[in-house]
CSV table of N, CA and C in Angstrom, one decimal:
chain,number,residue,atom,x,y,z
P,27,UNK,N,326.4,143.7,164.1
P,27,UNK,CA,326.4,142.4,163.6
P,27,UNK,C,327.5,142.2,162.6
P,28,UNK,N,328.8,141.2,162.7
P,28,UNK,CA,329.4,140.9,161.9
P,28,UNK,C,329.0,140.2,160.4
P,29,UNK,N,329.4,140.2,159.3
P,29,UNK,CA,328.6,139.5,158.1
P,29,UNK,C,329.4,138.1,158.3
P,30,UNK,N,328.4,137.1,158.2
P,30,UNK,CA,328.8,135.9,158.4
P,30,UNK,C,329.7,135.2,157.3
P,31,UNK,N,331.5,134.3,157.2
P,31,UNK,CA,331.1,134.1,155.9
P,31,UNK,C,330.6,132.7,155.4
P,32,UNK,N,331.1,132.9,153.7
P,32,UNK,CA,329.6,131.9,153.1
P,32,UNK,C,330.1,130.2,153.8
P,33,UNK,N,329.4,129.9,153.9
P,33,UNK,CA,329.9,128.5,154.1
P,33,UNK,C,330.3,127.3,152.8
P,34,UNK,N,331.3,128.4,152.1
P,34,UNK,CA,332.1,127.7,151.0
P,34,UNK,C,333.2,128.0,150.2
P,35,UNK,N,334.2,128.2,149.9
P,35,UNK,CA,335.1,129.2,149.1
P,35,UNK,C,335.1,128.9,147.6
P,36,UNK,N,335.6,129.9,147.1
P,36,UNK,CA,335.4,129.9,145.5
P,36,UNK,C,336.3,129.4,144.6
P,37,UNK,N,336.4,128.4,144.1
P,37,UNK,CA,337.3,128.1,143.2
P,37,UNK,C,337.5,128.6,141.6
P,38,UNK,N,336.5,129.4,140.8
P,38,UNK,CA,336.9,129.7,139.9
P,38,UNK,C,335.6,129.3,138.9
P,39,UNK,N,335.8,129.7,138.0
P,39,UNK,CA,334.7,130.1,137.1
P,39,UNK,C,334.0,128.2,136.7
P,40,UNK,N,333.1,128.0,136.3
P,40,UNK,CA,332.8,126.7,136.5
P,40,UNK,C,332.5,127.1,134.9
P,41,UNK,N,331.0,127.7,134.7
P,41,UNK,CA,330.6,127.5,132.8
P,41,UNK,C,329.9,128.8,133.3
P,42,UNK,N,330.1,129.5,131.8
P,42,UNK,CA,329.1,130.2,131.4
P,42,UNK,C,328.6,129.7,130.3
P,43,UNK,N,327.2,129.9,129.8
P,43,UNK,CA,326.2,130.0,129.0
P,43,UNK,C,326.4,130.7,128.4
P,44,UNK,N,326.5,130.6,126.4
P,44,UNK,CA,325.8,131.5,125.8
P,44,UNK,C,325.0,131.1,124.5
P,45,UNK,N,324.4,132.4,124.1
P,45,UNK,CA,323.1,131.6,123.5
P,45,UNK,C,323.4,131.7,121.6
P,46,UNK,N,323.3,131.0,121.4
P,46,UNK,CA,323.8,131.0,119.6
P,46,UNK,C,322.8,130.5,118.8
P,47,UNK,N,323.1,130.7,117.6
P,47,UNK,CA,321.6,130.8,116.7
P,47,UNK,C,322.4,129.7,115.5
P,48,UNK,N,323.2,128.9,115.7
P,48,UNK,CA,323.8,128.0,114.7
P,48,UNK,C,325.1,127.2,115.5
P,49,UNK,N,324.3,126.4,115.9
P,49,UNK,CA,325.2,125.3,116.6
P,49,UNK,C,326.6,124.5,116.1
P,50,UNK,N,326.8,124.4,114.9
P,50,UNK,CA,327.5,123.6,113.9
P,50,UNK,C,328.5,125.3,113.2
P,51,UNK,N,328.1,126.3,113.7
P,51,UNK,CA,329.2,127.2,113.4
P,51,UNK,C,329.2,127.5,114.6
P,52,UNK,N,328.7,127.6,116.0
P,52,UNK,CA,329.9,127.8,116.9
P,52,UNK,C,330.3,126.5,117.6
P,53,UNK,N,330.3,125.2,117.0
P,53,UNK,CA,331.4,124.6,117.7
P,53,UNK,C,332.5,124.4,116.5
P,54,UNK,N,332.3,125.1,115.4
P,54,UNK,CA,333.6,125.2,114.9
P,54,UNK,C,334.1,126.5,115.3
P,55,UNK,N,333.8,127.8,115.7
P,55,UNK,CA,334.6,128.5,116.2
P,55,UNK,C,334.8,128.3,117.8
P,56,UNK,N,334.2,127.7,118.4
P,56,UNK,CA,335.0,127.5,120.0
P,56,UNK,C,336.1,126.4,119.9
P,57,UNK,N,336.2,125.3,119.1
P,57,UNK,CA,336.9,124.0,118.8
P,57,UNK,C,338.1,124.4,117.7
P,58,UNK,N,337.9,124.9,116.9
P,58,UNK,CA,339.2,125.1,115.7
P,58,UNK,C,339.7,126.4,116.1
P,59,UNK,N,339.2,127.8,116.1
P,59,UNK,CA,339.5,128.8,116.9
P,59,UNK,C,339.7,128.8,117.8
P,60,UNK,N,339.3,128.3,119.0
P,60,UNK,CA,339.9,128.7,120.4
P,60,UNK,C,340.7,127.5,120.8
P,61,UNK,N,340.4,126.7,120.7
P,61,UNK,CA,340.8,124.7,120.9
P,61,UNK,C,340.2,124.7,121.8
P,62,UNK,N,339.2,124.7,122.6
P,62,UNK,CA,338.2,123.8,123.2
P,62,UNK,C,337.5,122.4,122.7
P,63,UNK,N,337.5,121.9,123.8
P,63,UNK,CA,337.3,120.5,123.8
P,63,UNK,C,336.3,120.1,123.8
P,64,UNK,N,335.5,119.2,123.0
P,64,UNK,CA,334.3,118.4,123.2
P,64,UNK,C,333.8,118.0,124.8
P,65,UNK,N,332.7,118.3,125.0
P,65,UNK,CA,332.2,118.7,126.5
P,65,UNK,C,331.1,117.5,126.7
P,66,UNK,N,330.2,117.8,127.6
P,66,UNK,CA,329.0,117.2,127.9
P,66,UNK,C,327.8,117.6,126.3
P,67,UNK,N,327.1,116.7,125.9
P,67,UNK,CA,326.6,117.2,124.9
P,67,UNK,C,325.1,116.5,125.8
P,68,UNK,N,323.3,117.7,125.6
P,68,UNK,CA,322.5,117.5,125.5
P,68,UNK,C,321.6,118.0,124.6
P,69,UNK,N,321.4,117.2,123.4
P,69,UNK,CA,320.4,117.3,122.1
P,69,UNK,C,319.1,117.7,122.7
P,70,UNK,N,318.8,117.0,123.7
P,70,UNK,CA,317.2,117.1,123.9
P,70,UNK,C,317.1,118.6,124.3
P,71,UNK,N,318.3,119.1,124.7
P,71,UNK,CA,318.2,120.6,125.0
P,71,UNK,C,318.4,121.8,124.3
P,72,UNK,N,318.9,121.1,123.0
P,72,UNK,CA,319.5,121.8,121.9
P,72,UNK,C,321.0,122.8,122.6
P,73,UNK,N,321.7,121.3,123.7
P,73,UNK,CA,322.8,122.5,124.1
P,73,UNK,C,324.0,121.4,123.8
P,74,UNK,N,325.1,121.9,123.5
P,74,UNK,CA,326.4,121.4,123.8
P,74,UNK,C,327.5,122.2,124.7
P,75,UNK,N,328.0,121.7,125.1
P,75,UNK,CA,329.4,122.1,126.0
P,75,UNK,C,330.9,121.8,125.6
P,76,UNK,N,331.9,122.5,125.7
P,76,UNK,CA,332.7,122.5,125.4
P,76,UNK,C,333.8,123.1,126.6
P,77,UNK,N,334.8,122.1,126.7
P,77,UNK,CA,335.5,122.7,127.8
P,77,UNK,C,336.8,123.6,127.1
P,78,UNK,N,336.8,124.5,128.1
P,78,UNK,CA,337.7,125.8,128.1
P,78,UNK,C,338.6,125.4,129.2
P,79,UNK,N,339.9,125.2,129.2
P,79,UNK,CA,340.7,124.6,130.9
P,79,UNK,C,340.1,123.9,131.2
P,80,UNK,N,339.7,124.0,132.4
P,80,UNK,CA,338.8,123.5,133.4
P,80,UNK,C,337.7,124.2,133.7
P,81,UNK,N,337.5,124.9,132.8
P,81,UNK,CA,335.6,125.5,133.1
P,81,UNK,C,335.0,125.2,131.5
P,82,UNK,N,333.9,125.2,131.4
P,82,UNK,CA,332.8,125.2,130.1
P,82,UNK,C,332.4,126.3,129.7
P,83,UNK,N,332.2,126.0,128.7
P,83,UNK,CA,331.5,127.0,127.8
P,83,UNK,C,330.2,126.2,127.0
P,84,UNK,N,328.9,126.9,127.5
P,84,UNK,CA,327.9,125.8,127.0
P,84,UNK,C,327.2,126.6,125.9
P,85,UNK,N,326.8,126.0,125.2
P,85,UNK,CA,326.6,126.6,123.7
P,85,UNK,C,325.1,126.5,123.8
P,86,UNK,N,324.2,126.8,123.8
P,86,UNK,CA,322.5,127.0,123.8
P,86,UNK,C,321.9,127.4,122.5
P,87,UNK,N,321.6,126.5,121.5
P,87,UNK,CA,320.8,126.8,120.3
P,87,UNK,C,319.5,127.0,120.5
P,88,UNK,N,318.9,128.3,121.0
P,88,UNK,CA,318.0,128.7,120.7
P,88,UNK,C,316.9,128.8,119.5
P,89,UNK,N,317.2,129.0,118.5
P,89,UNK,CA,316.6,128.8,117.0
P,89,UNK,C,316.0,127.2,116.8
P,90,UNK,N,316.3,126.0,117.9
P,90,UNK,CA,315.7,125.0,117.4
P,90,UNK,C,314.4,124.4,118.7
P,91,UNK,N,314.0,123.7,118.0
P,91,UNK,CA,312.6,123.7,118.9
P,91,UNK,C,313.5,123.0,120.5
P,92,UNK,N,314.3,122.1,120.6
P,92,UNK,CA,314.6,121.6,122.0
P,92,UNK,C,315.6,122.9,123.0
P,93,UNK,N,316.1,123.8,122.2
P,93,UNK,CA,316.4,125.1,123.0
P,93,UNK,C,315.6,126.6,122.9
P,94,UNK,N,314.7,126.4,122.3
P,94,UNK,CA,313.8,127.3,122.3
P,94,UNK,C,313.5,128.1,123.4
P,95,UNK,N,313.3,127.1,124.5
P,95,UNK,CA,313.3,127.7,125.7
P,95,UNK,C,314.2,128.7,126.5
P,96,UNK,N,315.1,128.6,126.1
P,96,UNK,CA,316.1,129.9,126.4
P,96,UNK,C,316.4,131.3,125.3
P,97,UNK,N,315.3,131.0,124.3
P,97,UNK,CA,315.3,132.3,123.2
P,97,UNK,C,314.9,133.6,123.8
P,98,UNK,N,315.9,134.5,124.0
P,98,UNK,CA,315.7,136.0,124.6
P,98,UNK,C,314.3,136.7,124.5
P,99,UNK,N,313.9,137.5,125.2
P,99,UNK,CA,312.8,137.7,125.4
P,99,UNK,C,312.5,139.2,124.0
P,100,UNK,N,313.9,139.1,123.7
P,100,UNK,CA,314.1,140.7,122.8
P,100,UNK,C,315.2,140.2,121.9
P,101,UNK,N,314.6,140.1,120.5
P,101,UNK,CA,315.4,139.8,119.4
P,101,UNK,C,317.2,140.3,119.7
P,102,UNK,N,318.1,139.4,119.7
P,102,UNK,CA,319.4,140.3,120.2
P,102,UNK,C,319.2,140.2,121.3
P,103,UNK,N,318.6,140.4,122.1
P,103,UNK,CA,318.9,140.2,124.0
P,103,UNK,C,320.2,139.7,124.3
P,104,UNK,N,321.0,140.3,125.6
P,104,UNK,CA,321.9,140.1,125.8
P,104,UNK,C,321.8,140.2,127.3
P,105,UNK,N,322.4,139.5,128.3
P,105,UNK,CA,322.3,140.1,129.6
P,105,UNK,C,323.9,139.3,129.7
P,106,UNK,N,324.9,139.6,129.1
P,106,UNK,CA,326.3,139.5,129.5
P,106,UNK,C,327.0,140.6,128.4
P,107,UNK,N,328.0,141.0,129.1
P,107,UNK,CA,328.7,141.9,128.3
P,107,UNK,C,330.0,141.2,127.6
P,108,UNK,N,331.3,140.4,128.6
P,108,UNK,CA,331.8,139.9,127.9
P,108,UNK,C,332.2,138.9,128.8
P,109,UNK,N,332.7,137.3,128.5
P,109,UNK,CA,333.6,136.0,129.1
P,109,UNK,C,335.3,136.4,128.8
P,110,UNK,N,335.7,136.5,130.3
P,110,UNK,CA,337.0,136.6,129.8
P,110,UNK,C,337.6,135.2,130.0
P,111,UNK,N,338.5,134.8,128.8
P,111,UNK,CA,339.0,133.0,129.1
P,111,UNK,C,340.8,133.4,129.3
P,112,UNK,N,340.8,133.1,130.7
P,112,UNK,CA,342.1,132.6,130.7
P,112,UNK,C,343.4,131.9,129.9
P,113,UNK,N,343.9,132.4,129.4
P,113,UNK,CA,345.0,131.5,128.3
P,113,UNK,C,346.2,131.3,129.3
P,114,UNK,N,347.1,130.5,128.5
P,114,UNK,CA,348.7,129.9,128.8
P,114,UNK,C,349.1,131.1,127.8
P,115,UNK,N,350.7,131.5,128.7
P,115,UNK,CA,351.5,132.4,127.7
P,115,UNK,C,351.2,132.3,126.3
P,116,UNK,N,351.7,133.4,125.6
P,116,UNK,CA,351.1,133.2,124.2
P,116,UNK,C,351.9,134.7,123.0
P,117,UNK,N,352.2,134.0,122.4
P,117,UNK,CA,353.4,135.6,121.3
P,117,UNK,C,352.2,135.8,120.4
P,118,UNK,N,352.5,137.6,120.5
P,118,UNK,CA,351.4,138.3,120.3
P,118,UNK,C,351.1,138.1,119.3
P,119,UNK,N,352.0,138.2,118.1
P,119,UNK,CA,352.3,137.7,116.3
P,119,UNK,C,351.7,136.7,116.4
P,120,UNK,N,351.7,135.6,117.0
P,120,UNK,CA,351.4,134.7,116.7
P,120,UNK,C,350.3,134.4,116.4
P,121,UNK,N,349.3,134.8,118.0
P,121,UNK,CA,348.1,135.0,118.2
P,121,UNK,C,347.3,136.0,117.3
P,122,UNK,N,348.0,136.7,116.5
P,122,UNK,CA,347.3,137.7,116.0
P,122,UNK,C,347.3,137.1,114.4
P,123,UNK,N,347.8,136.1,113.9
P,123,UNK,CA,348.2,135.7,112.9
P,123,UNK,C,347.0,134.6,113.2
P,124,UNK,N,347.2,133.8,113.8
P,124,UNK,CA,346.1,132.6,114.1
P,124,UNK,C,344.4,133.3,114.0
P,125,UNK,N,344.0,134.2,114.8
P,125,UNK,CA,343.1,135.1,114.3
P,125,UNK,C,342.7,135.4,113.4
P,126,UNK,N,343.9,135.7,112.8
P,126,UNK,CA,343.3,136.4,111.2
P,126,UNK,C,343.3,135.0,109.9
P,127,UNK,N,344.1,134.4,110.6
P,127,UNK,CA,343.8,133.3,109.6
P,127,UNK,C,342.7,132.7,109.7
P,128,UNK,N,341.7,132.4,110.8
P,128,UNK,CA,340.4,132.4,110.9
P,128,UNK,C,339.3,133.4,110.7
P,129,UNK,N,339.8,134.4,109.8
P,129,UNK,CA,338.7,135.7,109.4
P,129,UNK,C,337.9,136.3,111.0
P,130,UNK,N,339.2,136.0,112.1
P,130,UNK,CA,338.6,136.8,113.4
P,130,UNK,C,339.3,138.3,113.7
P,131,UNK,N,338.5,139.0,114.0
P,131,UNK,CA,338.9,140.8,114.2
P,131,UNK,C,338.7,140.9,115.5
P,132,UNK,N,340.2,141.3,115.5
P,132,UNK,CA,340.8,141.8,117.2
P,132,UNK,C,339.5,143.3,117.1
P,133,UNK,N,339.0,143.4,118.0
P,133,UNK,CA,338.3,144.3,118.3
P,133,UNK,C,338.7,145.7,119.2
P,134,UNK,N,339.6,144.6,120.2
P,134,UNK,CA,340.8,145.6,121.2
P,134,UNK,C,341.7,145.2,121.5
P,135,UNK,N,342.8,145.6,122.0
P,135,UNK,CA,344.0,144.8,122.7
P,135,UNK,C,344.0,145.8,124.3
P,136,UNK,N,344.2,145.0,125.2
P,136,UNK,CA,344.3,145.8,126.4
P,136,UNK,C,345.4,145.2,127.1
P,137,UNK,N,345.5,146.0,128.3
P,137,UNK,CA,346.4,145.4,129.2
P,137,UNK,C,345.7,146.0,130.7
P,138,UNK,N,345.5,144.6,131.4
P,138,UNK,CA,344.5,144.9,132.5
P,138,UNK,C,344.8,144.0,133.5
P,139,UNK,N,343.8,144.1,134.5
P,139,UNK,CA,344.2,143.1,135.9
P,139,UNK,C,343.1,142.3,135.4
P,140,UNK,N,342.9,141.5,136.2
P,140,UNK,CA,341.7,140.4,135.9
P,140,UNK,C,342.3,139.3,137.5
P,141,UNK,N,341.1,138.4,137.5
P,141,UNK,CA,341.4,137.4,138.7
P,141,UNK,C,343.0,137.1,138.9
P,142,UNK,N,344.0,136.7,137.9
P,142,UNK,CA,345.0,136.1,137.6
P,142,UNK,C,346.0,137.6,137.9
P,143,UNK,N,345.6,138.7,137.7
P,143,UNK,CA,347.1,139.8,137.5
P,143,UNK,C,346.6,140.5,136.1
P,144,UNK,N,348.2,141.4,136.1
P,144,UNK,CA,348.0,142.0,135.4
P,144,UNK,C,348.5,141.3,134.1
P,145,UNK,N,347.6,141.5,132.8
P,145,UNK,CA,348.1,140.7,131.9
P,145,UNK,C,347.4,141.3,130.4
P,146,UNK,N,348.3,140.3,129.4
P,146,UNK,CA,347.6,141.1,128.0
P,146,UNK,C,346.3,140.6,127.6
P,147,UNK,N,345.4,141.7,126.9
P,147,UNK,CA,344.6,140.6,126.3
P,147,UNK,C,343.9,140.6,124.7
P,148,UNK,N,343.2,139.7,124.5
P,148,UNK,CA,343.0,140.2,122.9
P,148,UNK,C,341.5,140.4,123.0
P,149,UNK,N,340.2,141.0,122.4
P,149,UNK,CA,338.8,141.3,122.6
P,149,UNK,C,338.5,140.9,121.4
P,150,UNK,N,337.5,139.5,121.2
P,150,UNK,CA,337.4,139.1,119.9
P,150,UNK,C,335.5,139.0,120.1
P,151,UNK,N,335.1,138.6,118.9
P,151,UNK,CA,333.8,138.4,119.1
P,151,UNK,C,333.0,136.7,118.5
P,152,UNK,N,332.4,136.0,118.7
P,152,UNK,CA,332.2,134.9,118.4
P,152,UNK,C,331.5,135.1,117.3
P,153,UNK,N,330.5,134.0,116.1
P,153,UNK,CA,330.4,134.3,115.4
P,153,UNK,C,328.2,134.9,115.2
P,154,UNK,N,328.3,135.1,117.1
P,154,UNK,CA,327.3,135.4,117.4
P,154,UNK,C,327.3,136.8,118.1
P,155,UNK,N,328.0,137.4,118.2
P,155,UNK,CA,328.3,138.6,118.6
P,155,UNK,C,328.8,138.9,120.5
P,156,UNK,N,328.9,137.5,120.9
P,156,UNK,CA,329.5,137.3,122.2
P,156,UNK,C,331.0,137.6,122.4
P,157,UNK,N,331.0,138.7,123.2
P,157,UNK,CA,332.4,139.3,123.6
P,157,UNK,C,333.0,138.2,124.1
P,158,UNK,N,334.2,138.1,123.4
P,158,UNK,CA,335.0,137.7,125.1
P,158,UNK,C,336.3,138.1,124.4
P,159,UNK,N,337.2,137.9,125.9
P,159,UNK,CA,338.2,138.2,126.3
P,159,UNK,C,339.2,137.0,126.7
P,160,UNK,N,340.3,137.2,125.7
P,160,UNK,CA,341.4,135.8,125.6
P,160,UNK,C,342.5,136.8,126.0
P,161,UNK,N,342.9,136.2,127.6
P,161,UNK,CA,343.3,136.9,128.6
P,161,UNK,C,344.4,135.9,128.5
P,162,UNK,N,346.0,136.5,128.5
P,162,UNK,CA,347.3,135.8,129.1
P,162,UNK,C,347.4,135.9,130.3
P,163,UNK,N,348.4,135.1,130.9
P,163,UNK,CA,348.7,135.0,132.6
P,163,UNK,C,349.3,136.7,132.9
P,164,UNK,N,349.4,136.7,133.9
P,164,UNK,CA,349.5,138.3,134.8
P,164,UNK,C,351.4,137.9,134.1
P,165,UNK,N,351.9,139.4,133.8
P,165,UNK,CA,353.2,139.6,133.3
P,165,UNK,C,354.0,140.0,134.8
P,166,UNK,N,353.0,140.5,136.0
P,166,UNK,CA,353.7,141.2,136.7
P,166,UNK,C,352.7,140.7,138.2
């Protein structure tokens, strides 16, 4: 039996979720730190969104009673390791200056493949302990 395919193709990362414990400090670090854009916002859910490109990043305040419902089942719970976000070219000084002038700590610097190619990246952490990865376009 052949594997059938899906009856849909993939266009690209749509939103990830992550869960934060101070809402009003991570939409100042997704918004002034990364420049993400004011998204879909639901209070009754205790969530906001924020667009990254053309995909989201939804912010889930767990710590208040309307997101409660998504509070990890284990203090710290984590079931993602890290978001990598696509960037536009970017000089490395630069980026690494803009970081630090936000009291953010490069964690790693790599050079890897990813969806896009092979490209640089920086490994920062939010101010929730959520990895991610601020990936430039493929060099090669």
């Amino acid at each position: 039996m052949t594997p059938s395919k899906p009856p849909f193709s993939l266009v690209g990362l749509d939103h990830v979720v992550l869960l934060v414990a101070d809402m009003d400090l991570a939409m100042r670090f997704y918004q002034d730190v990364l420049g993400c854009q004011p998204g879909f916002s639901y209070p009754h859910l205790g969530m906001e969104q924020v667009w990254c490109g053309n995909a989201l990043i939804v912010l889930q305040d767990y710590t208040k009673p309307e997101g409660a419902w998504a509070r990890p089942p284990v203090e710290g719970g984590r079931n993602l390791d890290h978001v990598c976000i696509a960037l536009s070219p970017f000089d490395h000084d630069a980026m690494s200056a803009h970081l630090r002038a936000h009291g953010i700590e490069v964690v790693e610097e790599a050079f890897h493949g990813g969806a896009r190619g092979m490209g640089n990246s920086f490994y920062v952490l939010d101010p929730f302990g959520n990895k991610l990865e601020l990936k430039g376009p493929p060099v090669y």
